[in-house]
Coordinates of C-alpha atoms and ligand atoms in Angstrom, one line a residue:
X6 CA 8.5 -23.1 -3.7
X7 CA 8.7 -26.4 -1.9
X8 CA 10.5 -24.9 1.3
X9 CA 7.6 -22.1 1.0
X10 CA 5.0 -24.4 1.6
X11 CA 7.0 -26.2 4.3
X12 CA 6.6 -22.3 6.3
X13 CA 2.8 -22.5 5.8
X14 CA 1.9 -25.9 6.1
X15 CA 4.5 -26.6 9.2
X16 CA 3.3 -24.9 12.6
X17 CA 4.9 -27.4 14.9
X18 CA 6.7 -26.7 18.4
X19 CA 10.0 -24.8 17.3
X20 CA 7.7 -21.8 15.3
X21 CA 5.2 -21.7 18.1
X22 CA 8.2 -21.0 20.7
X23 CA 9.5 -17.9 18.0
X24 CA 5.9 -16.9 17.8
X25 CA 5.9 -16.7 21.9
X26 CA 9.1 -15.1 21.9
X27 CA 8.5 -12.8 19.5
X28 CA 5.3 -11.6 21.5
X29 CA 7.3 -11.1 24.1
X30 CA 9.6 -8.8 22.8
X31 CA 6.9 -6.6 21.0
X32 CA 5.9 -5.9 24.3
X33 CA 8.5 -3.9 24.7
X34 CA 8.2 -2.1 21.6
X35 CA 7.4 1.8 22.1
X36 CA 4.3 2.3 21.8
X37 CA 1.8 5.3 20.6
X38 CA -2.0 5.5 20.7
X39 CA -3.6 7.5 17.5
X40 CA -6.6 9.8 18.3
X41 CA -8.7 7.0 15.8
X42 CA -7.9 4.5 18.4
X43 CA -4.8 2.9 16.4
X44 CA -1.8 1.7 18.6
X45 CA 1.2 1.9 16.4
X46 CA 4.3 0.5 17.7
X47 CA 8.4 1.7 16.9
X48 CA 10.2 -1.3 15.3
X49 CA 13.1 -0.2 14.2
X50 CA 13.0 3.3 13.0
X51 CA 9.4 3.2 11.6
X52 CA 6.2 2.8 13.0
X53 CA 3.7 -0.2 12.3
X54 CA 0.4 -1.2 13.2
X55 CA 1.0 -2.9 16.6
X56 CA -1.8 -5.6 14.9
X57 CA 0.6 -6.5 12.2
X58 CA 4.2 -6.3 13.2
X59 CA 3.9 -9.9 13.9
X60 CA 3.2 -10.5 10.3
X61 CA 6.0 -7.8 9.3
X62 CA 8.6 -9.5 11.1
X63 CA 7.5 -13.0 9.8
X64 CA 7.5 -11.3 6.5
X65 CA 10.7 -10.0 6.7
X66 CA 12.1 -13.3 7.7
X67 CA 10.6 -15.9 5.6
X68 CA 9.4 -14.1 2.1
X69 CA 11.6 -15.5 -0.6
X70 CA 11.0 -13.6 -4.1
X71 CA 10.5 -15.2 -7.0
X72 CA 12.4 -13.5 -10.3
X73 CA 8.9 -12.7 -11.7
X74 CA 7.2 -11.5 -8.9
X75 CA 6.0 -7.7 -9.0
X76 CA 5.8 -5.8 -5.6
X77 CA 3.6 -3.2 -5.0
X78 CA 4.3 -0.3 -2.4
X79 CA 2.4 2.3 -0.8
X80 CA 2.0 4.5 2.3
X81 CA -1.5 4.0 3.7
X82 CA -4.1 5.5 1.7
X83 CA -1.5 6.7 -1.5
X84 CA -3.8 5.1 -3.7
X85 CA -2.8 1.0 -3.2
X86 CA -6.6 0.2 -4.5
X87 CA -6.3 1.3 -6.9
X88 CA -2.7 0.5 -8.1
X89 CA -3.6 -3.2 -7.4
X90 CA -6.5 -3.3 -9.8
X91 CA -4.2 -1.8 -12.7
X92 CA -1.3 -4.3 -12.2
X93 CA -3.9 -7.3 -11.4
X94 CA -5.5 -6.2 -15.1
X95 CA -2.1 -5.2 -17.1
X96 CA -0.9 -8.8 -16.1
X97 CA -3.8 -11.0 -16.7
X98 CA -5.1 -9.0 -19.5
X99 CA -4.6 -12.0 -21.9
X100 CA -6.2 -14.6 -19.7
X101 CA -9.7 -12.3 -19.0
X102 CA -11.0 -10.3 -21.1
X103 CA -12.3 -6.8 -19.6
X104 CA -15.7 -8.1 -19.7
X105 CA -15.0 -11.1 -17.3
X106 CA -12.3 -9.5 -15.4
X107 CA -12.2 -10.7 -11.7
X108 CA -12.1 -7.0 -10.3
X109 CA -16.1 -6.9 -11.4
X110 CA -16.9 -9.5 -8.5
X111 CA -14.0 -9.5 -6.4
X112 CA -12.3 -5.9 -4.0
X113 CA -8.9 -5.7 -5.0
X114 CA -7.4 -6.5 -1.9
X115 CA -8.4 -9.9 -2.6
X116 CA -6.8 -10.1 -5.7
X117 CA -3.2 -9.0 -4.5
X118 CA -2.9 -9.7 -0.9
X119 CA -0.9 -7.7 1.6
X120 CA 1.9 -10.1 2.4
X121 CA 2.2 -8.6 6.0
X122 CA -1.1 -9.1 6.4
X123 CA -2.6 -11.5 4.5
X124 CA 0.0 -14.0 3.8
X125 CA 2.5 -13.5 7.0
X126 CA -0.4 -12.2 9.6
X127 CA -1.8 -14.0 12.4
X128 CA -4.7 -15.3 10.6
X129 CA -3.6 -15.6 7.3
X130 CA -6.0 -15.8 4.5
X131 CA -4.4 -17.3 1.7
X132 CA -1.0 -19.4 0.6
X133 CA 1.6 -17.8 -1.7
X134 CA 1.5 -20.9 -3.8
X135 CA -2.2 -20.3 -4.6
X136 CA -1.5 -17.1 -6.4
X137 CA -1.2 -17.4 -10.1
X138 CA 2.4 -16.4 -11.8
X139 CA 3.5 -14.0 -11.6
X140 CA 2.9 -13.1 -8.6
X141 CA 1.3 -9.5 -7.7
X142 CA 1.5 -8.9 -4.2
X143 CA 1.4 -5.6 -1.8
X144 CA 2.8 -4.5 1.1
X145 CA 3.0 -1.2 3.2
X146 CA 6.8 -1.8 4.5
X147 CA 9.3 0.7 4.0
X148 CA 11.9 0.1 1.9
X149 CA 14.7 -0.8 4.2
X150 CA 12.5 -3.5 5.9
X151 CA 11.5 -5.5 3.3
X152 CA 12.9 -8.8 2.8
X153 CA 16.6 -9.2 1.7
X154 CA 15.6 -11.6 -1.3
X155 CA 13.0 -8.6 -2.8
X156 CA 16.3 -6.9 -3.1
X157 CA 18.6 -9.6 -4.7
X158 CA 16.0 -11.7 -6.9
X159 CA 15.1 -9.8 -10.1
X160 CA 12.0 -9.1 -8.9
X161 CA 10.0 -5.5 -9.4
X162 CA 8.8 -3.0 -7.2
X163 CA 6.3 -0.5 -7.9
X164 CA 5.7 2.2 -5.5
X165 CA 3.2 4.6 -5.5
X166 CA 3.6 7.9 -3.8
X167 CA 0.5 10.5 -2.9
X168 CA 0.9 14.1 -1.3
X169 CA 0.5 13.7 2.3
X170 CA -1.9 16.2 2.9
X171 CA -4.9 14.1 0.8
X172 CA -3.1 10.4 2.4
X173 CA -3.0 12.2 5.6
X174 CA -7.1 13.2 5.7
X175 CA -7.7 10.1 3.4
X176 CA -6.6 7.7 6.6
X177 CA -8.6 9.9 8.9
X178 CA -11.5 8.8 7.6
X179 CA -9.9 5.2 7.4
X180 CA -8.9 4.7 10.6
X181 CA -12.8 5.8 12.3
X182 CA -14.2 3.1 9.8
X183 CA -11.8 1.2 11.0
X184 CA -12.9 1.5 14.6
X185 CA -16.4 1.7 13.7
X186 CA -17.3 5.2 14.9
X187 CA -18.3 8.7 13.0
X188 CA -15.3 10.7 11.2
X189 CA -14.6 13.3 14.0
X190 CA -12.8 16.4 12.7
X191 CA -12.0 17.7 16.3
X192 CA -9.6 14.6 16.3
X193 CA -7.5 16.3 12.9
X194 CA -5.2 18.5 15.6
X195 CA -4.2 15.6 17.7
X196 CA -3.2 12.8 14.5
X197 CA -1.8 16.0 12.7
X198 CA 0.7 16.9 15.7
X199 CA 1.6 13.2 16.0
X200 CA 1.7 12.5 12.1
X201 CA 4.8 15.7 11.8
X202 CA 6.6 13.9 14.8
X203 CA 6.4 11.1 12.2
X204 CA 4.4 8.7 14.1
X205 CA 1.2 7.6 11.9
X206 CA 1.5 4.1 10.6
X207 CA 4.4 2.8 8.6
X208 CA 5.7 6.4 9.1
X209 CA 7.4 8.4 9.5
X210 CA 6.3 9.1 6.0
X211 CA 9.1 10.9 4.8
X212 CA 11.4 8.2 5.0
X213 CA 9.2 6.0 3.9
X214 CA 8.9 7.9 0.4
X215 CA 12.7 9.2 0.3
X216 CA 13.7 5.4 0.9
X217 CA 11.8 4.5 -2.0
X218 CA 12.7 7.4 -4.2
X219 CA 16.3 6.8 -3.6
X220 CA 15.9 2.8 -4.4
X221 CA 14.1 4.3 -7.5
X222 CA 17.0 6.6 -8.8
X223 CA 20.1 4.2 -8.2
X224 CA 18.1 1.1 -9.3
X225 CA 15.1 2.4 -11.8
X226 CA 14.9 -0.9 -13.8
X227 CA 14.2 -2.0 -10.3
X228 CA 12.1 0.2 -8.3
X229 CA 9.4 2.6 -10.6
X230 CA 8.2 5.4 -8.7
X231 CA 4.6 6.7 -9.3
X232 CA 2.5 9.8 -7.9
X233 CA -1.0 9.1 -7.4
X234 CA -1.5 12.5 -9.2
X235 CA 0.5 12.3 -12.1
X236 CA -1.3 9.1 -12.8
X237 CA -4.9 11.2 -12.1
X238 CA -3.8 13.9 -14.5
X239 CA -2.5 11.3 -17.5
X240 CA -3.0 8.2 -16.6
X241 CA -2.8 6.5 -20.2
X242 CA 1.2 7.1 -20.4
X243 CA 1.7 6.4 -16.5
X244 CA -0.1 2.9 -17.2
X245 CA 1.8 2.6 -20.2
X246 CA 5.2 2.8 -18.0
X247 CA 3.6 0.9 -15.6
X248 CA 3.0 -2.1 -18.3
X249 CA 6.5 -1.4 -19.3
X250 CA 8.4 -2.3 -16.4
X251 CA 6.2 -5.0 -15.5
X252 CA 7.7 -6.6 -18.9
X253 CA 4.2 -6.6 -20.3
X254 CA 4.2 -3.3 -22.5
X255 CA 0.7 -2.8 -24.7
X256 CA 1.5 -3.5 -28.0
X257 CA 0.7 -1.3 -31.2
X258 CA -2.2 -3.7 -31.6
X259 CA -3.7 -3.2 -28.3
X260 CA -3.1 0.6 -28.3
X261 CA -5.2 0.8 -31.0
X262 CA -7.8 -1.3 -30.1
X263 CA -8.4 0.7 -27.4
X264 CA -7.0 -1.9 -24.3
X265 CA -5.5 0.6 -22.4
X266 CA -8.6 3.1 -22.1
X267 CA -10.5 -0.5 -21.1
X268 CA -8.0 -0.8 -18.3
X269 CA -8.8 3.1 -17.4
X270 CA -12.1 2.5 -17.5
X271 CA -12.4 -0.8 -15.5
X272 CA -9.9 0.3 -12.6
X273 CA -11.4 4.0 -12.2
X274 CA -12.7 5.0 -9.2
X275 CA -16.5 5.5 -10.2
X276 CA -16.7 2.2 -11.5
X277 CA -15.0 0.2 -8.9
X278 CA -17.0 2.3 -6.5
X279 CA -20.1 1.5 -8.1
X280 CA -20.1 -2.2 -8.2
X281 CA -21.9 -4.2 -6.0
X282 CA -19.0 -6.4 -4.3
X283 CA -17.3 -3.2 -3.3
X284 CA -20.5 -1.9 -2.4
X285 CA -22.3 -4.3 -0.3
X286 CA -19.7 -6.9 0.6
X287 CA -16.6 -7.7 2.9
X288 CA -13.0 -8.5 1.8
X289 CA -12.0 -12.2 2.8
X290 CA -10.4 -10.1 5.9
X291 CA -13.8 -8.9 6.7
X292 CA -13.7 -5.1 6.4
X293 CA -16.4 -4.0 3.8
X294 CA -15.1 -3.1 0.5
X295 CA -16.6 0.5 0.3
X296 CA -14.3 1.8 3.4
X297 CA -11.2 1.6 0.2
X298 CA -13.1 3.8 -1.9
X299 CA -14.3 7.6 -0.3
X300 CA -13.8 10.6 -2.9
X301 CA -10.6 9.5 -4.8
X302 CA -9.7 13.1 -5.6
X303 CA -6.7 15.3 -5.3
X304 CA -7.1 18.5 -3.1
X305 CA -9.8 17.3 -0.8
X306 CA -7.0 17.9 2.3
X307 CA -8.1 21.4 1.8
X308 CA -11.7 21.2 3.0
X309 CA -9.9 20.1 6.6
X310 CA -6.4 21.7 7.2
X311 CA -5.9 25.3 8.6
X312 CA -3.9 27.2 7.4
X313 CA -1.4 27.1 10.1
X314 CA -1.4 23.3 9.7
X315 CA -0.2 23.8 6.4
X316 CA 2.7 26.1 7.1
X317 CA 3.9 23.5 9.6
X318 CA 3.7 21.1 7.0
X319 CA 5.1 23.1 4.1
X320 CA 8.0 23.7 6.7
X321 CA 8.9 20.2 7.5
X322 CA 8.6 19.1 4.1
X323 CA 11.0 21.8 2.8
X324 CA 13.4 20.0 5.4
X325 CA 12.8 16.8 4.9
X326 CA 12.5 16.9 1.4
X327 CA 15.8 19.3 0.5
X328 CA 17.9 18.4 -2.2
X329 CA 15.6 15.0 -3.3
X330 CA 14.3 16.2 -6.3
X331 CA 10.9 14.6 -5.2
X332 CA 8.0 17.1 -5.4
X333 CA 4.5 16.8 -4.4
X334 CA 1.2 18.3 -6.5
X335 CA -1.7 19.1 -4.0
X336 CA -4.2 20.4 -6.4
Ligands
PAP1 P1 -4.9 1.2 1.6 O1 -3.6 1.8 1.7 O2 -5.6 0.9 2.9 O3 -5.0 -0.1 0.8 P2 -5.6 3.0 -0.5 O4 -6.3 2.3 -1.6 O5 -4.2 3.3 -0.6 O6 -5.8 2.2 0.9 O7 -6.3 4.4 -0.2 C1 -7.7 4.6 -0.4 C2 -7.7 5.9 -1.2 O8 -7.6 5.7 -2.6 C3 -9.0 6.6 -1.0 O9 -8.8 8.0 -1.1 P3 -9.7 9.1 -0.5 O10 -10.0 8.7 1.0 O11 -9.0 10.4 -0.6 O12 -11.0 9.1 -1.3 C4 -9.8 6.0 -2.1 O13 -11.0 6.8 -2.5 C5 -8.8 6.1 -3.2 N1 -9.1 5.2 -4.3 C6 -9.6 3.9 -4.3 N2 -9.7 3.4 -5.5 C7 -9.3 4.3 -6.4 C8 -9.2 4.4 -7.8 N3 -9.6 3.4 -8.5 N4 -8.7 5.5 -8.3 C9 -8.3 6.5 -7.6 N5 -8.4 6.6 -6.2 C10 -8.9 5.5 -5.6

């Protein structure tokens, strides 16, 4: 803990010169521009947000995991909303009560911060050692990057997987929030075609899932794999697993009191949708809260993709996906 507050709260001459030569050598980085107007950059073997690789890298250097923290893993747009406000609620359900719970006047990105982002980026919006124990935090990275402590403290890792089809149209309409302008469906071709060649952000996605799935089967007291759809069609026994492997399992007591149908209730998409922070306000990183929360349904890829789109997909995903076991539901 102390030497973590000596990274924050030192920002002397010797980090400034790594800072300088780190932005130096991201300028070399490969570089793509998305249709939306995002400029990923190749770092090696995946491709990031060129805003935050700074913050990756810092990540990845200084992040020292605590036995009892609980890592959270998506893709963009798998559903990371909403598996932060389930793992905020399952691990402070005994200090709030559903009724006062934070998530009712605060987005869920501000509850579990995006340590890339938030805690590592260039403007970062909160210290690690404000967070309460234990620590829920999130983060986009693959697998492979992530920080060599996540991988030899005890700490947990949740990841939670969503058919691409949905993720793919899902940050579509993401990324023209993101640059302010209308959704454009004449821009699907282009971010499709670049999205198979792997480059969207954090991608390619396939080895961003496959790294996680393997992590999951060698090491599943470690790593617990979700799908965003499994958890749509019976999400009382994926939340129970979910409370399990955080160490926090409901009890007999709370099961039949009803807790876990609270937690349902207070994390589902209509009624985080519906209240007036994620409404009418702005995350402490200043994007408004609705752009997290669109249709939250499984399927919708279909009112966008052709048909030939899909064959191209169902192609690559018969050879990228081969011999996993992992399978994906898209209705
Ligand atoms: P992020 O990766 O930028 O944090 P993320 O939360 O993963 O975003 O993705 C947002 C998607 O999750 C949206 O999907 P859609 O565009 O297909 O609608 C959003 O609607 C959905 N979502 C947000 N909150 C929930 C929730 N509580 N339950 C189910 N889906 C949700």
């Amino acid at each position: 803990m102390e030497k973590l507050k000596e990274t924050y709260q030192t920002c002397g001459d010797e980090e400034r010169m790594g800072e300088k030569e780190m932005e130096v050598v991201l300028k070399t980085l490969p570089m793509e521009k998305l249709p939306e107007g995002i400029d990923p950059c190749f770092y090696e073997r995946h491709w990031y947000r060129s805003k935050f690789i700074h913050g990756s890298i810092k990540f990845q250097e200084h992040f020292k995991a605590q036995d009892t923290d609980l890592i959270l893993a998506t893709f963009p747009k798998s559903g990371t909303t909403w598996l932060k406000a389930l793992t905020f609620t399952i691990a402070n359900r005994n200090n709030y009560p559903v009724s006062e719970s934070p998530l009712l006047t605060t987005n869920p990105h501000d509850l579990v911060p995006f340590l890339e982002v938030d805690v590592y980026g260039k403007n970062p919006i909160l210290k690690l050692e404000d967070l309460p124990s234990p620590r829920v935090l999130g983060t986009h990275m693959p697998y492979s990057a992530l920080p060599i402590s996540i991988k030899d403290s005890n700490c947990r890792v949740v990841y939670l997987c969503r058919n691409l089809l949905d993720m793919f149209i899902s940050y579509r309409h993401f990324a023209a929030k993101l640059s302010n302008t209308p959704f454009d469906p004449s821009l699907i071709e282009e971010s499709f075609d670049m999205f198979c060649r792997g480059v969207s952000s954090y991608g390619p996605f396939w080895d961003h899932v496959l790294e996680y799935w393997k992590a999951s089967q060698e090491r599943p007291d470690k790593v617990l794999f979700l799908k965003y759809e499994d958890m749509k069609e019976d999400p009382i026994s994926h939340f129970k697993v979910l409370a399990k492997f955080m160490g926090l399992p409901f009890s007999a007591e709370e099961e039949s009191q009803g807790v876990i149908e609270e937690v349902l209730k207070l994390c589902s998409f209509n009624n985080l949708k519906d209240l007036e922070v994620n409404k009418n306000e702005k995350t402490r990183r200043g994007n408004p809260c609705s752009m997290f929360f669109r249709k939250g349904e499984v399927g919708d890829w279909a009112n966008y993709l052709t048909p030939s789109m899909l064959e191209r997909i169902n192609k690559l995903m018969e050879e990228k996906f081969a011999g996993s076991g992992l399978n994906f539901k898209f209705s």
